[in-house]
XYZ file of N, CA and C in Angstrom:
741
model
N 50.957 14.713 -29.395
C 49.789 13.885 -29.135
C 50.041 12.965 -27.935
N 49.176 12.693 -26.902
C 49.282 11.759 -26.157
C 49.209 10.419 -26.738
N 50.129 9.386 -25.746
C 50.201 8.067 -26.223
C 48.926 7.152 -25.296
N 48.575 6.271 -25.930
C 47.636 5.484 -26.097
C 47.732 5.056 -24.308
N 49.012 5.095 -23.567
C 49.065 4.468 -22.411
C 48.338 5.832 -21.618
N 48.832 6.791 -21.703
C 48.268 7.865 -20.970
C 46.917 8.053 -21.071
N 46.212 7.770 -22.500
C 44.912 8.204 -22.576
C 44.125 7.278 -21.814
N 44.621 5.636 -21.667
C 44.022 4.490 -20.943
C 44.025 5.577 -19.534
N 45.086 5.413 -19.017
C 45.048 5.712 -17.361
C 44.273 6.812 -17.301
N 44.550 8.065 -17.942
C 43.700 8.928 -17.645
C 42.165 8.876 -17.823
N 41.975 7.913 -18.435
C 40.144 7.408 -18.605
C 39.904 6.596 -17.437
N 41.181 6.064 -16.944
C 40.840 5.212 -16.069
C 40.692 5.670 -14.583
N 41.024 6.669 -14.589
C 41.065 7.800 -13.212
C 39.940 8.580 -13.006
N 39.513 8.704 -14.274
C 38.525 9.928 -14.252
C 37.380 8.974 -14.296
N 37.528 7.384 -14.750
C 35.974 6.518 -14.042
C 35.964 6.321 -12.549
N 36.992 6.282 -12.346
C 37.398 5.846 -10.513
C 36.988 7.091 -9.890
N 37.244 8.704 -10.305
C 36.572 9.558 -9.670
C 35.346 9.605 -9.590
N 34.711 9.317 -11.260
C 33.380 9.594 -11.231
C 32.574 8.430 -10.124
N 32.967 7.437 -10.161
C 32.552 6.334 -9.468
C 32.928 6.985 -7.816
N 33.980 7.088 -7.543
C 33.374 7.936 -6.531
C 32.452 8.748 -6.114
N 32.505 9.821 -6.592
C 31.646 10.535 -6.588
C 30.056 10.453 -6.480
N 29.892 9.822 -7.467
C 28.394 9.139 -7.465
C 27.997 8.044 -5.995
N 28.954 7.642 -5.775
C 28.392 7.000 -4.344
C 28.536 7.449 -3.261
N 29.563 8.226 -3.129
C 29.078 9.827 -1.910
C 28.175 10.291 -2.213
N 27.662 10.780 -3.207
C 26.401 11.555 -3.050
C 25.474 10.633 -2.818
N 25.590 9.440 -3.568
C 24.429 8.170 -3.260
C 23.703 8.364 -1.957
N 25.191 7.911 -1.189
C 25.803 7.733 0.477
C 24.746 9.120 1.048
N 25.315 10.368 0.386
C 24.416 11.889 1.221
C 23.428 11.947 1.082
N 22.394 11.275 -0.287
C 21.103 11.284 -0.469
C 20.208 10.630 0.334
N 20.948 9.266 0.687
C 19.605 8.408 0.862
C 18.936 8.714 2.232
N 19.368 8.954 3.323
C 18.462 9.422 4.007
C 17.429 10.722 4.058
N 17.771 11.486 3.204
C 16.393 11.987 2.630
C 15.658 11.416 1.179
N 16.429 10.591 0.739
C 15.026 10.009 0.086
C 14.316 8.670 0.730
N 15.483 8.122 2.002
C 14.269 7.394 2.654
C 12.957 8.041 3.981
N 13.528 9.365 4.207
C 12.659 10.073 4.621
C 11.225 10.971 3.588
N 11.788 11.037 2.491
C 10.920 11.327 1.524
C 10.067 9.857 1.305
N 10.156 7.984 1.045
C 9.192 7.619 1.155
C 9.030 7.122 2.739
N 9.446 7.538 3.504
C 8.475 7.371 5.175
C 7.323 7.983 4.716
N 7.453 9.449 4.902
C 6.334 10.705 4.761
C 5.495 10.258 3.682
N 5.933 9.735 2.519
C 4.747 9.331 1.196
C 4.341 8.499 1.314
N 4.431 7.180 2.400
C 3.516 6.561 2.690
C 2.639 6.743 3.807
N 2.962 7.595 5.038
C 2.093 7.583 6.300
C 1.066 8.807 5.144
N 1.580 9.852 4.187
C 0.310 10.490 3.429
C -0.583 9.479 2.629
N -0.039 8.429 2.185
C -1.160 7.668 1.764
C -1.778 6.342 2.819
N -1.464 6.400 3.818
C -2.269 5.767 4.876
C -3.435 6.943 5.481
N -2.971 7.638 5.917
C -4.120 9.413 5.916
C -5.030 9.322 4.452
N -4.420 9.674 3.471
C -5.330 9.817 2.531
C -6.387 8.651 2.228
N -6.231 7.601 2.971
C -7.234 6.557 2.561
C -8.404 6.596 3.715
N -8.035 7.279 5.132
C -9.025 8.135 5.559
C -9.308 9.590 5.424
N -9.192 9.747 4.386
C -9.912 11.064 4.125
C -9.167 12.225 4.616
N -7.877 11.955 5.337
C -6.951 13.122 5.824
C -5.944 13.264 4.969
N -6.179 14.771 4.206
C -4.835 15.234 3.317
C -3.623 15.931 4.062
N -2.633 15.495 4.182
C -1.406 16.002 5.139
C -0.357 16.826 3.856
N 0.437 17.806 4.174
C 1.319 18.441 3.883
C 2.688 17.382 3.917
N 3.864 17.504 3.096
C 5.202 17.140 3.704
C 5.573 17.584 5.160
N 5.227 18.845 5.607
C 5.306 19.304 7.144
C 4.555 19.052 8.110
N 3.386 18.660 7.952
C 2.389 18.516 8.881
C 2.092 16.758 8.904
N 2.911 15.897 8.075
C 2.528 14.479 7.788
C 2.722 13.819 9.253
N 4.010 13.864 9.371
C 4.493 12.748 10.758
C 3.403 13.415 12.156
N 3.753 14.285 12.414
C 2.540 15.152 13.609
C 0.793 14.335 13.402
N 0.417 14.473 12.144
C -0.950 13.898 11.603
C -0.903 12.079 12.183
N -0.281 11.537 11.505
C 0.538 10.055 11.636
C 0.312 9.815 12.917
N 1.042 10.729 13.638
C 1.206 10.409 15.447
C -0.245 10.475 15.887
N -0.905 11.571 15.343
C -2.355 12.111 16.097
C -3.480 10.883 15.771
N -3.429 10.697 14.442
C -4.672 9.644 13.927
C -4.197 7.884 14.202
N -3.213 7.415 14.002
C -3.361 6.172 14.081
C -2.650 6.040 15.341
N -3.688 5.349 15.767
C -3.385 4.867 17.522
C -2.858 3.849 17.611
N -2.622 2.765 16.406
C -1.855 1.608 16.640
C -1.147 0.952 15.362
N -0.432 0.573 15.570
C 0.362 -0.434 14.077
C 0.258 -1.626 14.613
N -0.860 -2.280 14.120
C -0.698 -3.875 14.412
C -0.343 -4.859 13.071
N 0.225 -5.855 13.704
C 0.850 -7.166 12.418
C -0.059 -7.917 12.789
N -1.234 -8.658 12.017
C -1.674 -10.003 11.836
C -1.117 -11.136 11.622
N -1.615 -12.000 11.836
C -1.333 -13.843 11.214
C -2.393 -13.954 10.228
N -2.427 -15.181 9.656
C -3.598 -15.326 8.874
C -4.886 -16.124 9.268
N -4.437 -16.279 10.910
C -5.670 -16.567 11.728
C -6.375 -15.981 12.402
N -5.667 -14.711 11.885
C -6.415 -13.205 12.641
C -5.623 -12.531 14.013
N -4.763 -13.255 14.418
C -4.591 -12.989 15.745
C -3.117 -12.184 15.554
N -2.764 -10.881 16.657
C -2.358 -10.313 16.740
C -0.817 -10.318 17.292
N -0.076 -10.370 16.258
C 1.779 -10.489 16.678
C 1.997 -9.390 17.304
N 1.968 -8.511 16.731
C 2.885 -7.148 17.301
C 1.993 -5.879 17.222
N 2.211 -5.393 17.808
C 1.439 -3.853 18.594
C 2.055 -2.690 19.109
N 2.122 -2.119 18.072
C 2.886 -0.815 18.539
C 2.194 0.650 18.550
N 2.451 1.021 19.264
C 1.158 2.579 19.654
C 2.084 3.821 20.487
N 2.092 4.581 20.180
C 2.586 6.288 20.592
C 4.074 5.555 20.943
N 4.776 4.758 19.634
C 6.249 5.359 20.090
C 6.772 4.204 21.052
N 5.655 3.050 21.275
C 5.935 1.579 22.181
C 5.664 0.638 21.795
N 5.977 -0.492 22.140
C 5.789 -2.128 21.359
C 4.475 -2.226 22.705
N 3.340 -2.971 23.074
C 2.467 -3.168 23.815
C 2.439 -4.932 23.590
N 3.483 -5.193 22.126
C 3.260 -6.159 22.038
C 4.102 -6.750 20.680
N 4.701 -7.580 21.097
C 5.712 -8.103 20.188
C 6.879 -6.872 19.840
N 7.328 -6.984 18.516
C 8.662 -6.547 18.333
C 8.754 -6.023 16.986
N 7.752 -5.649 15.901
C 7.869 -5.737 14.922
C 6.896 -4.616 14.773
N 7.576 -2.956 13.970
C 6.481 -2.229 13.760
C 5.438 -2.800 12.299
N 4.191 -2.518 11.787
C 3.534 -2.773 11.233
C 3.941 -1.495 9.717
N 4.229 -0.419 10.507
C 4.742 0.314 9.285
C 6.278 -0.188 8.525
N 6.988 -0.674 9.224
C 8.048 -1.263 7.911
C 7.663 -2.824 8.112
N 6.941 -3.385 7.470
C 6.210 -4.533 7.353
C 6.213 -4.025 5.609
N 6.681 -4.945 4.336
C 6.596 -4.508 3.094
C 5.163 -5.610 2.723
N 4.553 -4.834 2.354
C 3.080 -5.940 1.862
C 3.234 -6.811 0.316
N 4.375 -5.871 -0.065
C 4.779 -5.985 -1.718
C 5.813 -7.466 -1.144
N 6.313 -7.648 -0.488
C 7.475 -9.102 -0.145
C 6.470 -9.995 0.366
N 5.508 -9.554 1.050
C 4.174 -10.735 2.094
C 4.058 -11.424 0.840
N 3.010 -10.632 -0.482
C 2.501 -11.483 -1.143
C 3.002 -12.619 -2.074
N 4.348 -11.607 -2.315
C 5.202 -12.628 -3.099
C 5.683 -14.067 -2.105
N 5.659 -14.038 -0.785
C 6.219 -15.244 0.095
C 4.695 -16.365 -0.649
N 3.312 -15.501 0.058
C 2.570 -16.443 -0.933
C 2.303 -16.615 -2.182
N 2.794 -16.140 -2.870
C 3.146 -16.801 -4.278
C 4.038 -17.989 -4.771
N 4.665 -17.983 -3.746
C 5.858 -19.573 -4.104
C 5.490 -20.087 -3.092
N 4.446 -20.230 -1.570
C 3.665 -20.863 -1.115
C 2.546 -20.191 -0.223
N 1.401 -20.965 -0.699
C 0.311 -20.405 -0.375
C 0.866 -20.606 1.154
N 0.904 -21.810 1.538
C 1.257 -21.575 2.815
C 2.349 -21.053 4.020
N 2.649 -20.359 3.282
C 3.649 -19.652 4.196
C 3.170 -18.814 4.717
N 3.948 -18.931 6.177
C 3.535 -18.000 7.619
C 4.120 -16.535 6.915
N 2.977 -14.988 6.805
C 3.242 -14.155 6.503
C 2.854 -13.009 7.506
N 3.520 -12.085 7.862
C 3.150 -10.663 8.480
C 1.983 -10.035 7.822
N 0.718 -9.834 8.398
C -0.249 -8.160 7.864
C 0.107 -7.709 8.668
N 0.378 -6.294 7.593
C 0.498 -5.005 8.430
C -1.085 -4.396 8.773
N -1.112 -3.772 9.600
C -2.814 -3.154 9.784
C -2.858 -1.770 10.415
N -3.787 -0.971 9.819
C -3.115 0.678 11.073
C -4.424 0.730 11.181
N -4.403 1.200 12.772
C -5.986 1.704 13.621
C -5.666 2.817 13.372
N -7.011 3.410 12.642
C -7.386 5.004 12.852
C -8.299 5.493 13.621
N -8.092 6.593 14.475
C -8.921 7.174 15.203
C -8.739 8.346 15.442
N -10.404 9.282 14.756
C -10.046 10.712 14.852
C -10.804 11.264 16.003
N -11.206 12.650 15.618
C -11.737 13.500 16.975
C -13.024 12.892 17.862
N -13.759 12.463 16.688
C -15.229 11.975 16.792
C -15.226 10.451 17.721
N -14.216 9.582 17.772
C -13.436 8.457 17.912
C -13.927 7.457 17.077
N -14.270 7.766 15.359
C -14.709 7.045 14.433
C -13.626 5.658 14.128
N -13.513 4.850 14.263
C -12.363 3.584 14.130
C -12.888 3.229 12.608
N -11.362 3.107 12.247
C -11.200 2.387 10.499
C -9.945 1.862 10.811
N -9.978 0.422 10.090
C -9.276 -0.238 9.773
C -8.563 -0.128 8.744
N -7.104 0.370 8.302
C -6.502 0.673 6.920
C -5.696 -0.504 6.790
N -6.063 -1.078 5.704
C -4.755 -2.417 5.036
C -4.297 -2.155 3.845
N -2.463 -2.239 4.007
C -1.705 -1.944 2.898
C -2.512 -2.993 1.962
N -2.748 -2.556 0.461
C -2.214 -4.349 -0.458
C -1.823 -3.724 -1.836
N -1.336 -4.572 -2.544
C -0.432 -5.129 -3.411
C -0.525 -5.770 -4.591
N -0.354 -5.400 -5.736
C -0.551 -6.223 -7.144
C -0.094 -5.993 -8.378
N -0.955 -6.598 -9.237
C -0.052 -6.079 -10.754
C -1.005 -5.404 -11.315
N -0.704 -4.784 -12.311
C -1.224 -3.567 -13.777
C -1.095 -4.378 -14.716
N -0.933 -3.664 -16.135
C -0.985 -3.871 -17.390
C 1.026 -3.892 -17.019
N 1.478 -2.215 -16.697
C 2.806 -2.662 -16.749
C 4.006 -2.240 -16.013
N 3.079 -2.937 -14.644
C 3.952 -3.174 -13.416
C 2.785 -2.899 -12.250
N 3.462 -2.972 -11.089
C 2.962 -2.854 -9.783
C 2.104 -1.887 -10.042
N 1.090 -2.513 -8.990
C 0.049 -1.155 -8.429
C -0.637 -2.006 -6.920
N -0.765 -0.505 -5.951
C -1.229 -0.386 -4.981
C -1.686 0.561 -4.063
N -2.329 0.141 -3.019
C -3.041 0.947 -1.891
C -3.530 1.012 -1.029
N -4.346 1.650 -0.248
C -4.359 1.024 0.666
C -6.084 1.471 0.933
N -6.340 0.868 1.703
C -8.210 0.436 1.871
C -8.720 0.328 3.476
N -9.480 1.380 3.379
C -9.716 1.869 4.929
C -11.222 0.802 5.386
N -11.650 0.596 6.308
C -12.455 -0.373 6.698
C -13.447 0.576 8.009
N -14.418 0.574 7.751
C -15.272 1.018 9.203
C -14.882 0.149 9.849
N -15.606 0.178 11.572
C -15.140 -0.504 12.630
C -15.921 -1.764 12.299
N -17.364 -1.994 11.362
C -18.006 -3.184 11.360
C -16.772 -4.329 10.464
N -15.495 -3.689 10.167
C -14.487 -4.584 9.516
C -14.862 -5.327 8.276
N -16.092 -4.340 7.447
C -16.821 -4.779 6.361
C -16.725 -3.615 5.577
N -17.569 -2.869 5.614
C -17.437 -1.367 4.822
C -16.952 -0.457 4.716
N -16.229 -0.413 3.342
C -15.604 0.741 3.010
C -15.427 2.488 3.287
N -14.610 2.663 3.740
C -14.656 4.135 3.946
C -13.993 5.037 3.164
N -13.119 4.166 2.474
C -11.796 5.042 1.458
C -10.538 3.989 0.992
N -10.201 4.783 0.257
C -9.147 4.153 0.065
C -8.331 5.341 -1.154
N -7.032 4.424 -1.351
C -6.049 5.066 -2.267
C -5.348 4.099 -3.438
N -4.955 4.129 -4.458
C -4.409 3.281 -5.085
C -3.192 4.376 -5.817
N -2.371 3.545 -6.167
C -1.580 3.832 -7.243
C -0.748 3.324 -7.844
N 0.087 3.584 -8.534
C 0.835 2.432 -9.783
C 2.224 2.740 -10.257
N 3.026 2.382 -10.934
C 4.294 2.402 -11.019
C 3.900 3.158 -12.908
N 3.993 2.482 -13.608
C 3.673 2.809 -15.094
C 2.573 2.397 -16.455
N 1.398 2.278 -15.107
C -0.294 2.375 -16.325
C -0.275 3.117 -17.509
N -1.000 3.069 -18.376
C -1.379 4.078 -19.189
C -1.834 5.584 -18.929
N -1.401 6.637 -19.141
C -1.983 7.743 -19.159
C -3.701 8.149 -19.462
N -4.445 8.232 -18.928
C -5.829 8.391 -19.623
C -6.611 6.978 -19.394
N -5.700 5.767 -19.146
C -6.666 4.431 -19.555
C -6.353 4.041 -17.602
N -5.498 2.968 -17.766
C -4.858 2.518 -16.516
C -4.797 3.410 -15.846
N -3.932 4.230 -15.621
C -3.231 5.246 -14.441
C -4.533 5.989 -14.128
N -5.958 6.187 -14.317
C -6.666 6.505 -14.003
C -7.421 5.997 -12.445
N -6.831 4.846 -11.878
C -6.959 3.899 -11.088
C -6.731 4.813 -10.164
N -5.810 5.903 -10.072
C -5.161 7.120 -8.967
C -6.332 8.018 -8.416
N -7.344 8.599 -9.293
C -8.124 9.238 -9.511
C -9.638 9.397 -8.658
N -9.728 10.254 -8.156
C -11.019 10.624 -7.404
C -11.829 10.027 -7.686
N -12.572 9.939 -9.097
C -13.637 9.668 -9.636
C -13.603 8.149 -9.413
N -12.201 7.061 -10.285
C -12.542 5.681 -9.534
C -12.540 5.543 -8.354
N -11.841 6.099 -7.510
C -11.365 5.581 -6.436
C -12.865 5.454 -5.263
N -13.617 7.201 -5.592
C -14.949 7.329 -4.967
C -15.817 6.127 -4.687
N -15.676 5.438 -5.870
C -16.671 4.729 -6.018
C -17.119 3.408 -4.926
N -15.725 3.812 -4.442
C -15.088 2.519 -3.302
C -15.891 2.526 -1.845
N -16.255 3.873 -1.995
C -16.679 4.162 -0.583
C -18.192 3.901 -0.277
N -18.371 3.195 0.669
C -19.660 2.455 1.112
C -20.100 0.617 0.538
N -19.239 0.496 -0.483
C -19.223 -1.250 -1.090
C -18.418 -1.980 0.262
N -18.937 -3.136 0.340
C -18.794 -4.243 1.101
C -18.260 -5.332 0.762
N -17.509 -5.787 1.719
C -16.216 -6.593 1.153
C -16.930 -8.516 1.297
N -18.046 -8.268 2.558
C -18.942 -10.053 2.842
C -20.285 -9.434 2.437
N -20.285 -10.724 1.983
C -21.638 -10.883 1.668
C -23.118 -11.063 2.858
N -24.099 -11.476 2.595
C -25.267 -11.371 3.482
C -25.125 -12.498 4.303
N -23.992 -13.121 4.047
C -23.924 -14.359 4.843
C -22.811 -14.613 5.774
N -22.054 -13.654 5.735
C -21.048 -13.258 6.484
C -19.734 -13.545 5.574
N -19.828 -14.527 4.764
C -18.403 -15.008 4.263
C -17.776 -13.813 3.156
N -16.499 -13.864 2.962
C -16.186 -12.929 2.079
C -16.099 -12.779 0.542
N -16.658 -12.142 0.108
C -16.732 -11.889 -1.383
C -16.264 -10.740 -2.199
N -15.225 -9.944 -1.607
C -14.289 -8.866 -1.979
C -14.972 -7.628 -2.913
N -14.252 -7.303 -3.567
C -14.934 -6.218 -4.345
C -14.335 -6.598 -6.063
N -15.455 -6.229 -7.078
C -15.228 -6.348 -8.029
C -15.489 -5.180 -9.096
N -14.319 -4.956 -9.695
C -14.310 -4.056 -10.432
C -14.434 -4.805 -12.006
N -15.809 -3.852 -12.431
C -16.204 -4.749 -13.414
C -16.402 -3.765 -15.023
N -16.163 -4.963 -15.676
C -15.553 -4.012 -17.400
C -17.020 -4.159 -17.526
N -17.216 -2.672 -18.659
C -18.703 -2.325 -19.224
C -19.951 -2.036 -17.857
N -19.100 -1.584 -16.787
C -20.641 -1.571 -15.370
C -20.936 -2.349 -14.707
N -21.486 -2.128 -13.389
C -22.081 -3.197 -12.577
C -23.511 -2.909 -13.069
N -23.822 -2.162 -13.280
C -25.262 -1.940 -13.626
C -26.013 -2.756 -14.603
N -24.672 -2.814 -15.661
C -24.780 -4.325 -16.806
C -24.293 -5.523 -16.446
N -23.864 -5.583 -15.126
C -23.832 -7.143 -14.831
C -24.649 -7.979 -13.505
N -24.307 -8.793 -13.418
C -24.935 -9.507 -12.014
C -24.583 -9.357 -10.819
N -23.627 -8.676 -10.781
C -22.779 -8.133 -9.663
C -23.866 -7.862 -8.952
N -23.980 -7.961 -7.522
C -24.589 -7.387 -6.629
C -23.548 -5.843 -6.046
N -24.383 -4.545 -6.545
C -23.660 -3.485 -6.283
C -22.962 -3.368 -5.244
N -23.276 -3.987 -3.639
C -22.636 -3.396 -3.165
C -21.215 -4.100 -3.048
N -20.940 -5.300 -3.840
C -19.741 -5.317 -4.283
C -18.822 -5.316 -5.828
N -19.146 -4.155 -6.080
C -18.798 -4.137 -7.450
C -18.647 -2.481 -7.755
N -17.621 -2.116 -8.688
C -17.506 -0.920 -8.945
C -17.527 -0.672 -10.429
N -17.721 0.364 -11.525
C -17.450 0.277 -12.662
C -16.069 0.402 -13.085
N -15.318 -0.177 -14.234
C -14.186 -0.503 -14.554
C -13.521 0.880 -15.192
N -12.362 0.977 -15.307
C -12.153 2.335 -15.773
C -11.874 1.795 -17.362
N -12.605 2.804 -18.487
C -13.157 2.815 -19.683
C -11.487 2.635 -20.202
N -11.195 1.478 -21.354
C -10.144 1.204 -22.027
C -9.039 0.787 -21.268
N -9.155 0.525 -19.710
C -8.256 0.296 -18.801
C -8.566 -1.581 -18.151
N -8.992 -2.325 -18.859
C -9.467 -3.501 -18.746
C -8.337 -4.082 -17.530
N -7.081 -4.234 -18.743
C -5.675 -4.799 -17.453
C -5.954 -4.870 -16.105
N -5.646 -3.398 -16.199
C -5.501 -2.737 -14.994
C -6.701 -2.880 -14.380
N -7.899 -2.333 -14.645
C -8.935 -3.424 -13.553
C -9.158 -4.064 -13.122
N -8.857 -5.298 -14.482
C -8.920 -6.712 -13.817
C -7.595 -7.015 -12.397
N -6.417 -5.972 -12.348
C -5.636 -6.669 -11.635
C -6.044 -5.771 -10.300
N -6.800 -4.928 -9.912
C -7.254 -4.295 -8.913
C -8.382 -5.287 -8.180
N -9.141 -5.701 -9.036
C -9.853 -6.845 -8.491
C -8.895 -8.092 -7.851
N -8.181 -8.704 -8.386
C -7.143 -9.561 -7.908
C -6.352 -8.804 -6.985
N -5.784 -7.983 -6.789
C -5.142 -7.328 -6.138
C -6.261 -7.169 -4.379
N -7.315 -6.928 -4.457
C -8.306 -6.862 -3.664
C -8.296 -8.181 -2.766
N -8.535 -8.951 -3.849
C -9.013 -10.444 -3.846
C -8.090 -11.116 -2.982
N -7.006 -10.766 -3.516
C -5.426 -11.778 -2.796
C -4.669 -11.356 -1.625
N -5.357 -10.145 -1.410
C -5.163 -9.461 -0.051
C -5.570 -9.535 0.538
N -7.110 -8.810 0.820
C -7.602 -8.855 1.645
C -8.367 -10.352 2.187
N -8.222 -11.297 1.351
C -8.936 -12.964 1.880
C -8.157 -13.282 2.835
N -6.469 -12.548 3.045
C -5.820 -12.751 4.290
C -6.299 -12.214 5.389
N -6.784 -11.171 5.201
C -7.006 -10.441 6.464
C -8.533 -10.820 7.133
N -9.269 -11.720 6.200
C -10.606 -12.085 6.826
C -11.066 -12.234 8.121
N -10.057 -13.572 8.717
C -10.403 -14.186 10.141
C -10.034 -12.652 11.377
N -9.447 -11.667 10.798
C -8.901 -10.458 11.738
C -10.321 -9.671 11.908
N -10.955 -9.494 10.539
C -11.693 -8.699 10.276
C -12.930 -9.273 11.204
N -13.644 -10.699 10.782
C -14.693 -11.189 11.458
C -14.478 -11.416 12.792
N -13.256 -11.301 13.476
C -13.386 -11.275 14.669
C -13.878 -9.520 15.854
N -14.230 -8.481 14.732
C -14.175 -6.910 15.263
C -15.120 -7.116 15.355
């Protein structure tokens, strides 16, 4: 039988390998899984205009449709500008800009100086939409997406959402064609110019006071999670206002 000293060391060798091991491969993975989420997010910046891209055809699409990555202030005015592969302006691309760290800076102060990220789209037709990442909570955990803007920097053209771990059938339905549709053509200001976001509302807009064109119906048994899509809306995009009313 082996003695008690041998069985230590030899457990203790074979954690030191395994521990190796696991962080070489760590080490060999991560640049394709940080190339796996590059590509899964420039597909969900496309998909919120209406362009479905392949894993192969994503970055090529990316290059062709958005003509610019700009960073906002929250006075609207423009830090950094980057377009085909050049800074035009400042130093900071708009695609690694995390929207998920912005909001949390304003959460421990409203006033803190924060980066928007913003991507100009422009396709064949030279239709301009405004796409803004944003950011929030679920029932149980993160959810987000991103929300395409006509050029009037008011109406909806698309958008995308999605979530970390909603409910199956209730929450996580937030992903889904059918809510998401509903997004397209609602208005983010009101008749008076000021902003009044979009509200996603439990039991219908049809049963409430909502003025439709800002209001969507809530997804059925998914209350949470609605209510935090509305907030999520709400706490985002009121940053990007003074950018928007200036287009």
């Amino acid at each position: 039988m082996f003695s008690n000293r041998y069985i230590f060391i030899y457990s203790s060798v074979m954690v030191v390998i395994v521990a190796i091991l696991l962080a070489v491969t760590a080490t060999l993975l991560k640049p394709a899984q940080d190339d796996n989420i590059k590509i899964e997010k420039m597909q969900q910046i496309l998909k919120s205009a209406n362009i479905e891209a392949s894993v192969k055809e994503t970055i090529s699409l990316y290059d062709k449709y958005i003509l610019n990555e700009l960073i906002v202030n929250k006075e609207g005015d423009v830090v950094s500008d980057f377009s085909k592969g050049k800074f035009l302006k400042g130093s900071a691309r708009a695609f690694d800009v995390n929207i998920k760290d912005e909001m949390k800076k304003l959460e421990k102060n409203p006033n803190a100086d924060i980066q928007l990220p913003l991507f100009l789209f422009v396709n064949e037709k030279l239709d301009t939409l405004f796409i803004i990442p944003i950011y929030g909570k679920g029932l149980w955990g993160p959810i987000w997406g991103n929300i395409a803007f006509k050029n009037d920097g008011n109406t909806v053209s698309g958008v995308t959402f999605g979530h970390k771990g909603e409910t199956p059938g209730l929450g996580a339905e937030i992903n889904t064609p059918k809510f998401q549709d509903q997004f397209i053509g609602k208005q983010i200001m009101d008749e008076k110019g000021e902003f009044a976001s979009i509200k996603v509302v439990k039991g219908g807009v049809s049963n409430s006071t909502i003025n439709p064109i800002h209001g969507v119906d809530a997804v059925s048994g998914g209350t949470i999670t609605s209510n935090g899509v509305s907030e999520m809306l709400d706490h985002c995009l009121k940053n990007y206002v003074p950018f928007l009313k200036k287009r």
